[in-house]
mmCIF file of N, CA and C in Angstrom:
data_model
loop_
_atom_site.group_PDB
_atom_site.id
_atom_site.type_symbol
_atom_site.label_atom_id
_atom_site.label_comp_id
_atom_site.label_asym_id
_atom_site.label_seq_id
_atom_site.Cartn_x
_atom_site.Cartn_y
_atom_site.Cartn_z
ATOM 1 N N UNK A 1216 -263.334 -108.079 46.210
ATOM 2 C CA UNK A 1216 -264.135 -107.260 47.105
ATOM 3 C C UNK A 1216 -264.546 -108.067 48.337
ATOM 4 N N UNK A 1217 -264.620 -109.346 48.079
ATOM 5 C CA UNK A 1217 -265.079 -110.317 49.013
ATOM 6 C C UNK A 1217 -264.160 -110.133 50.126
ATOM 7 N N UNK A 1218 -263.054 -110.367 49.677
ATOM 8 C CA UNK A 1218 -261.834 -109.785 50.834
ATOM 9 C C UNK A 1218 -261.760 -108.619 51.630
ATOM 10 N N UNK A 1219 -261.918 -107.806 50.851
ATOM 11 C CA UNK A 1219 -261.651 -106.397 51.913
ATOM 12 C C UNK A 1219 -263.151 -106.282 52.603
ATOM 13 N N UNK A 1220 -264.024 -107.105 52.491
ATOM 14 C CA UNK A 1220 -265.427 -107.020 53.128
ATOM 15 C C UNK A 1220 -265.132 -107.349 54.519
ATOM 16 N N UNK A 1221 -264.427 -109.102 54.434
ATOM 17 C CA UNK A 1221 -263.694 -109.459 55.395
ATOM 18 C C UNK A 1221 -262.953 -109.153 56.094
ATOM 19 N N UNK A 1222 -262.126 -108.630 56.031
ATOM 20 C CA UNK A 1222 -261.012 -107.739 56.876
ATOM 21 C C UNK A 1222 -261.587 -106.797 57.221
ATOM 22 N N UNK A 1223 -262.898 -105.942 56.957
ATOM 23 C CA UNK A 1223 -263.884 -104.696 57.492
ATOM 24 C C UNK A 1223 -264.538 -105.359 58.169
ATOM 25 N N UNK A 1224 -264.994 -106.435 58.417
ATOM 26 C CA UNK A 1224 -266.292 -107.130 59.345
ATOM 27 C C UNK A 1224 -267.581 -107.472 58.901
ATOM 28 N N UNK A 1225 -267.473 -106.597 57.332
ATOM 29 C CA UNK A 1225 -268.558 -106.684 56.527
ATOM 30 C C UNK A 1225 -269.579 -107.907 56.090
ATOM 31 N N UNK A 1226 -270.407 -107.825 56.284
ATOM 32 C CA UNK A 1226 -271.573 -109.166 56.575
ATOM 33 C C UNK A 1226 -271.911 -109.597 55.389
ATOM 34 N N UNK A 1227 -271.751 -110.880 54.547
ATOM 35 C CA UNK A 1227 -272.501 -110.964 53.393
ATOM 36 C C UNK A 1227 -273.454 -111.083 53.513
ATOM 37 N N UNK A 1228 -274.912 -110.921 52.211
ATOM 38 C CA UNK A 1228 -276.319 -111.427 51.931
ATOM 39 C C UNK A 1228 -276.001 -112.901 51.724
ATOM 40 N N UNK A 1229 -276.974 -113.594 52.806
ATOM 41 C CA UNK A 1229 -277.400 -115.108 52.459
ATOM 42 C C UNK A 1229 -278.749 -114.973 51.607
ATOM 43 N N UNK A 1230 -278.277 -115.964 50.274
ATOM 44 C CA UNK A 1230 -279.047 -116.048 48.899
ATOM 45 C C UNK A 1230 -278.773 -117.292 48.809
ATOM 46 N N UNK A 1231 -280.457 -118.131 47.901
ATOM 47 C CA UNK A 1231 -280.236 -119.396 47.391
ATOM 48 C C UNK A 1231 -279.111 -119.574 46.504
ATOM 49 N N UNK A 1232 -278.787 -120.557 46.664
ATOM 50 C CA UNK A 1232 -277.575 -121.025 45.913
ATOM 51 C C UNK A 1232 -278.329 -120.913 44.289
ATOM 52 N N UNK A 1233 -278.006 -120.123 42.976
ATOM 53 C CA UNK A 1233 -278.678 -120.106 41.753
ATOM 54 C C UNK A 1233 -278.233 -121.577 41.132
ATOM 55 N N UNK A 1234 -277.444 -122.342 41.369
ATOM 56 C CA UNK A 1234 -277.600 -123.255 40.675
ATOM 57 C C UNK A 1234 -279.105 -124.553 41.051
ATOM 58 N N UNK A 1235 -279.671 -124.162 42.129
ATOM 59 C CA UNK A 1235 -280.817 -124.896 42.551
ATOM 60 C C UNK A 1235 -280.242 -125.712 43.731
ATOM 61 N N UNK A 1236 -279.353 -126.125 44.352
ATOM 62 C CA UNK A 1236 -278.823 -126.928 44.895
ATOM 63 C C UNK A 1236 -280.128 -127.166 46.519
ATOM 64 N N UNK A 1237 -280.715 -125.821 46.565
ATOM 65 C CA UNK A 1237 -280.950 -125.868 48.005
ATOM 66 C C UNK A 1237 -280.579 -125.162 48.793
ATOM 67 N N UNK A 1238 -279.161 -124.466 48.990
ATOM 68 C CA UNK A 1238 -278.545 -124.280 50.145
ATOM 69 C C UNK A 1238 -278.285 -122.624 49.952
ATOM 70 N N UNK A 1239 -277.715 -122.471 50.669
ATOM 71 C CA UNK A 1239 -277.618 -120.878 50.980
ATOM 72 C C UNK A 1239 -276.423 -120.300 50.490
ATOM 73 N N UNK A 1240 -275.972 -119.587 49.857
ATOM 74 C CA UNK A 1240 -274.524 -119.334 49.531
ATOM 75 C C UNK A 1240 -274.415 -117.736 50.331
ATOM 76 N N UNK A 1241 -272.874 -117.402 50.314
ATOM 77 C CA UNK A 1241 -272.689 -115.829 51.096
ATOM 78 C C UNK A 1241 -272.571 -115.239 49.549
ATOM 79 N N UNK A 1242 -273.164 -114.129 49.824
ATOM 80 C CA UNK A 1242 -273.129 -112.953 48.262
ATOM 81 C C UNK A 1242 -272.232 -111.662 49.413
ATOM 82 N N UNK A 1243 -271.466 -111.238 48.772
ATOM 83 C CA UNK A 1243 -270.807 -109.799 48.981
ATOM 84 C C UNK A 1243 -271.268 -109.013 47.949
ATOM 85 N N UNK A 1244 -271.659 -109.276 47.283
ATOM 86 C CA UNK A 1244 -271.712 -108.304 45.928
ATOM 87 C C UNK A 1244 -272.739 -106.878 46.420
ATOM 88 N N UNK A 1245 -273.718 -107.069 47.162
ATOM 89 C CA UNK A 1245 -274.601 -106.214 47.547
ATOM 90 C C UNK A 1245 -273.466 -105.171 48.200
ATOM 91 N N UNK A 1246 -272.791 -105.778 49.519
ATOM 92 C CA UNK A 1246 -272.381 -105.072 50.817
ATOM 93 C C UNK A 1246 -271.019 -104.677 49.896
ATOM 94 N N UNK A 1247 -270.581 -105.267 48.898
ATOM 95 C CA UNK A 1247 -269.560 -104.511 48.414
ATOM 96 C C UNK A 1247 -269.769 -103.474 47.408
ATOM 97 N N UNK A 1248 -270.842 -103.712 46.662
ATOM 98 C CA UNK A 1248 -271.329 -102.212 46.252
ATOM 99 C C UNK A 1248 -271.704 -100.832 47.681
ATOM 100 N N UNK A 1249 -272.317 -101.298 48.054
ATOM 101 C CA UNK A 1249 -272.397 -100.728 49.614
ATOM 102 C C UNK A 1249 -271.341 -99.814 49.987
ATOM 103 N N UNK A 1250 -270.240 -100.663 49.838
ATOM 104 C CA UNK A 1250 -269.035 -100.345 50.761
ATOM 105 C C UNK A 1250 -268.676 -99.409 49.371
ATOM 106 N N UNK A 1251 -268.343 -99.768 49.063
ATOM 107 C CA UNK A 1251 -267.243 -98.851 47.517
ATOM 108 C C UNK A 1251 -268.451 -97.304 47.283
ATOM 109 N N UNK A 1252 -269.493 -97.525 47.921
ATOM 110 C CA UNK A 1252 -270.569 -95.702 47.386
ATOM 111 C C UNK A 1252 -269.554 -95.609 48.559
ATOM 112 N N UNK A 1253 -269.518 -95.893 49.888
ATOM 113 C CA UNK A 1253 -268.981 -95.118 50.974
ATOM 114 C C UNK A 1253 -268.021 -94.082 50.678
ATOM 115 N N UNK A 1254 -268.341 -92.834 50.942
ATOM 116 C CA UNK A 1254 -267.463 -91.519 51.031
ATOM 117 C C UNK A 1254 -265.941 -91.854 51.720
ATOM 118 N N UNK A 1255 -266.210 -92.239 52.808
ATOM 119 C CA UNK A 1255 -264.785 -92.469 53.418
ATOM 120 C C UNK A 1255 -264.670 -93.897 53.469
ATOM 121 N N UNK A 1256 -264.508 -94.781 52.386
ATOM 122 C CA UNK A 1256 -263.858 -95.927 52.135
ATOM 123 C C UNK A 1256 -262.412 -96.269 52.146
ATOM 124 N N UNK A 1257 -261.664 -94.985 51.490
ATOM 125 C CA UNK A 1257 -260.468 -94.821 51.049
ATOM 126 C C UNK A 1257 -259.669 -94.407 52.694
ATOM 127 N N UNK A 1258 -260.411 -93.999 53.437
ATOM 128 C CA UNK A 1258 -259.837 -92.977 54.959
ATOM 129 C C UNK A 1258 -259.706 -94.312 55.513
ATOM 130 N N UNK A 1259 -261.062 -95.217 55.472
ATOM 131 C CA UNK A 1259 -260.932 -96.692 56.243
ATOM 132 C C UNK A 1259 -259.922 -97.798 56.095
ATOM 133 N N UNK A 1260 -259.799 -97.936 55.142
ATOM 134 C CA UNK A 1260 -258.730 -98.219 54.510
ATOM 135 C C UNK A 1260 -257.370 -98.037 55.304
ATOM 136 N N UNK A 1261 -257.200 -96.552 55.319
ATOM 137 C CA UNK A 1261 -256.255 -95.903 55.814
ATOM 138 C C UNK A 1261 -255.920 -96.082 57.164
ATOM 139 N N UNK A 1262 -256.924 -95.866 57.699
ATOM 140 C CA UNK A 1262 -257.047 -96.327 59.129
ATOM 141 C C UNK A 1262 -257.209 -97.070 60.092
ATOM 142 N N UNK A 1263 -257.098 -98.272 58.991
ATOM 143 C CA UNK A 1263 -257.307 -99.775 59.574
ATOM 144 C C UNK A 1263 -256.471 -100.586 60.489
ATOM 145 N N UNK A 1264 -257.136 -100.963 61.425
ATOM 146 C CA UNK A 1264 -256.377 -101.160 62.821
ATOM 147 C C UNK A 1264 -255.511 -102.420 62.476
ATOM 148 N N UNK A 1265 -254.344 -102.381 61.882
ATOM 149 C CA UNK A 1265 -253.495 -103.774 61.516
ATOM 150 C C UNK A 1265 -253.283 -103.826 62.645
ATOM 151 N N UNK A 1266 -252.673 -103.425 63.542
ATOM 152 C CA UNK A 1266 -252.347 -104.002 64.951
ATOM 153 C C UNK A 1266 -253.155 -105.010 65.774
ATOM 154 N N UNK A 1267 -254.437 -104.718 65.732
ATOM 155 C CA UNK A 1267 -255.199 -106.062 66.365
ATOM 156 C C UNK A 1267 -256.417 -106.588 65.148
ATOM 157 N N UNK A 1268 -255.835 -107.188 64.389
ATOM 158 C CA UNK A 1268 -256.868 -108.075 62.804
ATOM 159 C C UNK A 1268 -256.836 -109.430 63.762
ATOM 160 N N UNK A 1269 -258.863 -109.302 63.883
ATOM 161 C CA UNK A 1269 -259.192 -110.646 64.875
ATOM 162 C C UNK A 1269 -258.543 -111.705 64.246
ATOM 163 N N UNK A 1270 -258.195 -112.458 64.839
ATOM 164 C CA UNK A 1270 -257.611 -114.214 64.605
ATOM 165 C C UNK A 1270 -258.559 -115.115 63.544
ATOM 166 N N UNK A 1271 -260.016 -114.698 63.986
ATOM 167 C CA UNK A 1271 -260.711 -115.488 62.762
ATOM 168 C C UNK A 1271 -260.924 -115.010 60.860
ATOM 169 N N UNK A 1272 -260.794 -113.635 61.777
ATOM 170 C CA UNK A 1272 -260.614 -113.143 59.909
ATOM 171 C C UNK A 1272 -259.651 -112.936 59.675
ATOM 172 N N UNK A 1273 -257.866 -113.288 59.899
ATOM 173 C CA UNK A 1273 -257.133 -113.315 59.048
ATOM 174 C C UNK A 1273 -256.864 -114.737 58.571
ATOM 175 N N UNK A 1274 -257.604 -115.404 59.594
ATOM 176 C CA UNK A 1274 -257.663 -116.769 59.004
ATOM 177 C C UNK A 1274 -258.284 -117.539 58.002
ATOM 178 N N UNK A 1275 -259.397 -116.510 58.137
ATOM 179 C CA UNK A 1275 -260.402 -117.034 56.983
ATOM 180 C C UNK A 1275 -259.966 -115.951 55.767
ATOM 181 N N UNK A 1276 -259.067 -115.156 55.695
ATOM 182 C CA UNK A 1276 -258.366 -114.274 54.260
ATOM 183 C C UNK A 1276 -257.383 -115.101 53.841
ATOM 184 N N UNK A 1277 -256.907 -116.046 54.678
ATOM 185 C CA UNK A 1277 -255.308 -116.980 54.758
ATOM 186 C C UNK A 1277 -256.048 -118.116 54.135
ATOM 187 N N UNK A 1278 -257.036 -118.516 54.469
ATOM 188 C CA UNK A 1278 -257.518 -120.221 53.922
ATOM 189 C C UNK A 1278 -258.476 -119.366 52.279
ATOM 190 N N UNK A 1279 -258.786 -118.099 52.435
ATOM 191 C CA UNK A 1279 -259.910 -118.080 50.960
ATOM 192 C C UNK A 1279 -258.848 -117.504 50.142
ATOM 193 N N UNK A 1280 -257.734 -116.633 50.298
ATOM 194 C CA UNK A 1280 -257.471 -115.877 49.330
ATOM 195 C C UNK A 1280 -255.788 -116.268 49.020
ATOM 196 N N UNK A 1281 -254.858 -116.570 50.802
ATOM 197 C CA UNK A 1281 -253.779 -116.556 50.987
ATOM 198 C C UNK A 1281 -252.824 -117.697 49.572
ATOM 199 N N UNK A 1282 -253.295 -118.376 49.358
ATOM 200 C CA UNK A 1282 -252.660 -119.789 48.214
ATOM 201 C C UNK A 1282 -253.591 -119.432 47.408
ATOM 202 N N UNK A 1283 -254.372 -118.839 46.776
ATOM 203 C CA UNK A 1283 -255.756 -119.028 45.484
ATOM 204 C C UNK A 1283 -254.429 -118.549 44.391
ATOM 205 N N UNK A 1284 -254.322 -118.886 43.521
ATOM 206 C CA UNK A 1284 -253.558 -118.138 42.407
ATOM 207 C C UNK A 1284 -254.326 -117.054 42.020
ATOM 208 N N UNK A 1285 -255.794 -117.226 41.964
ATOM 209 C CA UNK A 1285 -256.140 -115.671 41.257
ATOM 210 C C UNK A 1285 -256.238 -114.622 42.333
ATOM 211 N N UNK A 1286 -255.838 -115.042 43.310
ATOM 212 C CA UNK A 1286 -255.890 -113.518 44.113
ATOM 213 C C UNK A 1286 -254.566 -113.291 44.187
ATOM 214 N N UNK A 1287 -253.928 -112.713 42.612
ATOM 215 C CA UNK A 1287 -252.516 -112.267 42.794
ATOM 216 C C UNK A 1287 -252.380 -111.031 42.209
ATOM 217 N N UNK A 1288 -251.880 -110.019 42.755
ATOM 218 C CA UNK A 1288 -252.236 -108.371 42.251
ATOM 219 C C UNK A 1288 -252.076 -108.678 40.249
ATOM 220 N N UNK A 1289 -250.610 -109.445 40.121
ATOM 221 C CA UNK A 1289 -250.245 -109.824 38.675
ATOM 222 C C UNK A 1289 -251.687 -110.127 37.695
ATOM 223 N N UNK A 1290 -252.428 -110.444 38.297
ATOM 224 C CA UNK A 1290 -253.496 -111.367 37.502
ATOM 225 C C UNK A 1290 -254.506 -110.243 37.616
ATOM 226 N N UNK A 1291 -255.281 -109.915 39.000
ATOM 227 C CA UNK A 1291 -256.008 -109.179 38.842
ATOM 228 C C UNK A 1291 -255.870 -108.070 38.362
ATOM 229 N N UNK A 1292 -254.797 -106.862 38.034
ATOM 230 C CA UNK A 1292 -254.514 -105.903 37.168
ATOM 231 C C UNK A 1292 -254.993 -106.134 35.937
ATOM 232 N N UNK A 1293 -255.299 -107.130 35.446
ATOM 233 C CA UNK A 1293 -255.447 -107.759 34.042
ATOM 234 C C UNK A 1293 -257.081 -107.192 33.951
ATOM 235 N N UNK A 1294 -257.500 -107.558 34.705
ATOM 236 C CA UNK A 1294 -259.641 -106.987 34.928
ATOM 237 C C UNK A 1294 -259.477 -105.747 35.387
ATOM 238 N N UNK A 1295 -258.868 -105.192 36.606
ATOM 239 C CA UNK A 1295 -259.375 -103.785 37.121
ATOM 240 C C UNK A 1295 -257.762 -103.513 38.078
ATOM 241 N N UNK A 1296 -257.205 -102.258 37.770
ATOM 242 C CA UNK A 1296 -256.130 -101.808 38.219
ATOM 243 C C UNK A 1296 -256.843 -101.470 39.491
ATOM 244 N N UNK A 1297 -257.965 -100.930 39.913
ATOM 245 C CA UNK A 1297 -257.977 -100.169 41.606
ATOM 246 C C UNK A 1297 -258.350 -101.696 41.860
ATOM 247 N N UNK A 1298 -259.005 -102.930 41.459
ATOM 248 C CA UNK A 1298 -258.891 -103.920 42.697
ATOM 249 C C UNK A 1298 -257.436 -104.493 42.530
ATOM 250 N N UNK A 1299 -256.738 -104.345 41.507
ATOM 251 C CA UNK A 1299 -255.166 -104.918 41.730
ATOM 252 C C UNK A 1299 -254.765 -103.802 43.541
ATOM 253 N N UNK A 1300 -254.925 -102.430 43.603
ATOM 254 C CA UNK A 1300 -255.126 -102.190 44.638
ATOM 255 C C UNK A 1300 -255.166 -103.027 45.965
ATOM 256 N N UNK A 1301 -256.414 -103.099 45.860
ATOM 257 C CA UNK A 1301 -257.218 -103.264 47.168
ATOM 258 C C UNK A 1301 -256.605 -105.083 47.026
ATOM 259 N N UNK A 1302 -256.569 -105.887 46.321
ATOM 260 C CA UNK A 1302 -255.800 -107.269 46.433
ATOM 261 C C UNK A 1302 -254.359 -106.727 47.076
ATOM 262 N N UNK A 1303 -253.560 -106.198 46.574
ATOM 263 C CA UNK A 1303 -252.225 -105.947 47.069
ATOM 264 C C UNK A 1303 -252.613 -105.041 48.801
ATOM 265 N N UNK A 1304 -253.426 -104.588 48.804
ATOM 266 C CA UNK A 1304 -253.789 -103.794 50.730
ATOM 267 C C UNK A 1304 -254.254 -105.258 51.262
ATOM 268 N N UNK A 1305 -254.970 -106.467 50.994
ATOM 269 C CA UNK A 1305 -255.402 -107.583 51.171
ATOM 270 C C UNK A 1305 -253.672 -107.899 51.964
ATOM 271 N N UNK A 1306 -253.247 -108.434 50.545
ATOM 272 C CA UNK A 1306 -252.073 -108.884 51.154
ATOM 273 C C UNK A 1306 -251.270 -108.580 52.241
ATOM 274 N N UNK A 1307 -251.275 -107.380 51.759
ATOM 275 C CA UNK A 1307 -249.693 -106.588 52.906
ATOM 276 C C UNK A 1307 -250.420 -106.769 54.086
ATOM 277 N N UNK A 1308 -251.534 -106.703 54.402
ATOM 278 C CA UNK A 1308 -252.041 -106.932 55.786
ATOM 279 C C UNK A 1308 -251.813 -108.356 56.453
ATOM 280 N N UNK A 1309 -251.694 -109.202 55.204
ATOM 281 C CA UNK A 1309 -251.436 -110.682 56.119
ATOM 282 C C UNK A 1309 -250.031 -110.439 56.125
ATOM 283 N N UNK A 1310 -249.419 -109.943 55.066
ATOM 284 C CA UNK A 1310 -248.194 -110.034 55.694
ATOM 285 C C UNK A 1310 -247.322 -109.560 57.248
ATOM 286 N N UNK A 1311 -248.054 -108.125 57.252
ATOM 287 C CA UNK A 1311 -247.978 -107.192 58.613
ATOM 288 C C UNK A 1311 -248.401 -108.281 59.752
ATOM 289 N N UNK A 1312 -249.501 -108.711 59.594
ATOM 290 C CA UNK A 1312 -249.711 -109.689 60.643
ATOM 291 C C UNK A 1312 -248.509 -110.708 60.845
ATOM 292 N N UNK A 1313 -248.145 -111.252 59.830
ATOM 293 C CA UNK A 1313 -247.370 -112.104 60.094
ATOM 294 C C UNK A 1313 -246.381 -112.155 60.651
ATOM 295 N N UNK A 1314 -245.607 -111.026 60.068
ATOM 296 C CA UNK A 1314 -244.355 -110.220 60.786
ATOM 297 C C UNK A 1314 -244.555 -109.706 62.350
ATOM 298 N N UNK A 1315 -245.695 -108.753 62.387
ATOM 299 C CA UNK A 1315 -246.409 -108.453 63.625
ATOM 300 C C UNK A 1315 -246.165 -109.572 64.863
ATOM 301 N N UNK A 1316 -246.357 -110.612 64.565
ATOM 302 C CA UNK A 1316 -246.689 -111.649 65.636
ATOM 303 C C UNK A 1316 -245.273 -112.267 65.460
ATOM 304 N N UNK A 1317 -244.313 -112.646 65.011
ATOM 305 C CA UNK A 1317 -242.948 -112.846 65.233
ATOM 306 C C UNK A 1317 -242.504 -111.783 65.992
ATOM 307 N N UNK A 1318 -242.633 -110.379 65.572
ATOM 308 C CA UNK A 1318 -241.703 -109.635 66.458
ATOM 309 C C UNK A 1318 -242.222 -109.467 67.956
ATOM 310 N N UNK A 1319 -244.211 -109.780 67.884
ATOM 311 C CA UNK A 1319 -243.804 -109.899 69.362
ATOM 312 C C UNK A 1319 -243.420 -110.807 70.200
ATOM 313 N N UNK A 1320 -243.363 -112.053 69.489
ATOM 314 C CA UNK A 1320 -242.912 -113.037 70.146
ATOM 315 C C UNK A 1320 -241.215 -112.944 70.512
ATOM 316 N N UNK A 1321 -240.830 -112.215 70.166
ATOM 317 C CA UNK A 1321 -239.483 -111.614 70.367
ATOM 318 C C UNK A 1321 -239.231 -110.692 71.464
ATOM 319 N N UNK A 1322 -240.377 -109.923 71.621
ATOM 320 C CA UNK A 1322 -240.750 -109.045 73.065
ATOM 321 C C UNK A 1322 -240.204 -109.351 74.581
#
């Protein structure tokens, strides 16, 4: 969920870190309950501007999620088939990007 928060623009809650450390950690868990009541979640989704995905958030989906082994649709199906979903819409979007920006460099 943390992911598709990201690729929406979606803001995490800054919360103490629970292990005591001091420091502040990002929580999605709030803004992704949030997001998933949304009525038209599924339309957004749909309608999501792959053509211009800012430079910093596919970068920061590429460094948190792009190499993680557990963000692999294979694995996550195993806990919840609709986020095997939304992991596999994760992906194809970096991929689109990726492709995206070769072909225009071909332009």
């Amino acid at each position: 969920m943390e992911a598709i928060c990201i690729m929406r623009g979606i803001k995490p809650e800054r919360k103490p870190d629970p292990t005591g450390s001091g420091k502040m950690i990002e929580d999605f868990w709030g803004p992704s309950q949030k997001m998933l009541g949304d009525m038209k979640f599924l339309d957004a989704l749909k309608s999501y501007d792959k053509d211009n995905i800012p430079e910093p958030v596919i970068q920061k989906i590429r460094q948190k999620f792009s190499n993680n082994p557990d963000f692999d649709p294979a694995v996550i199906k195993k806990i919840s088939v609709a986020c095997e979903g939304l992991c596999r819409w994760v992906r194809a979007m970096d991929v689109y990007n990726r492709v995206n920006k070769v072909v225009a460099q071909k332009d």
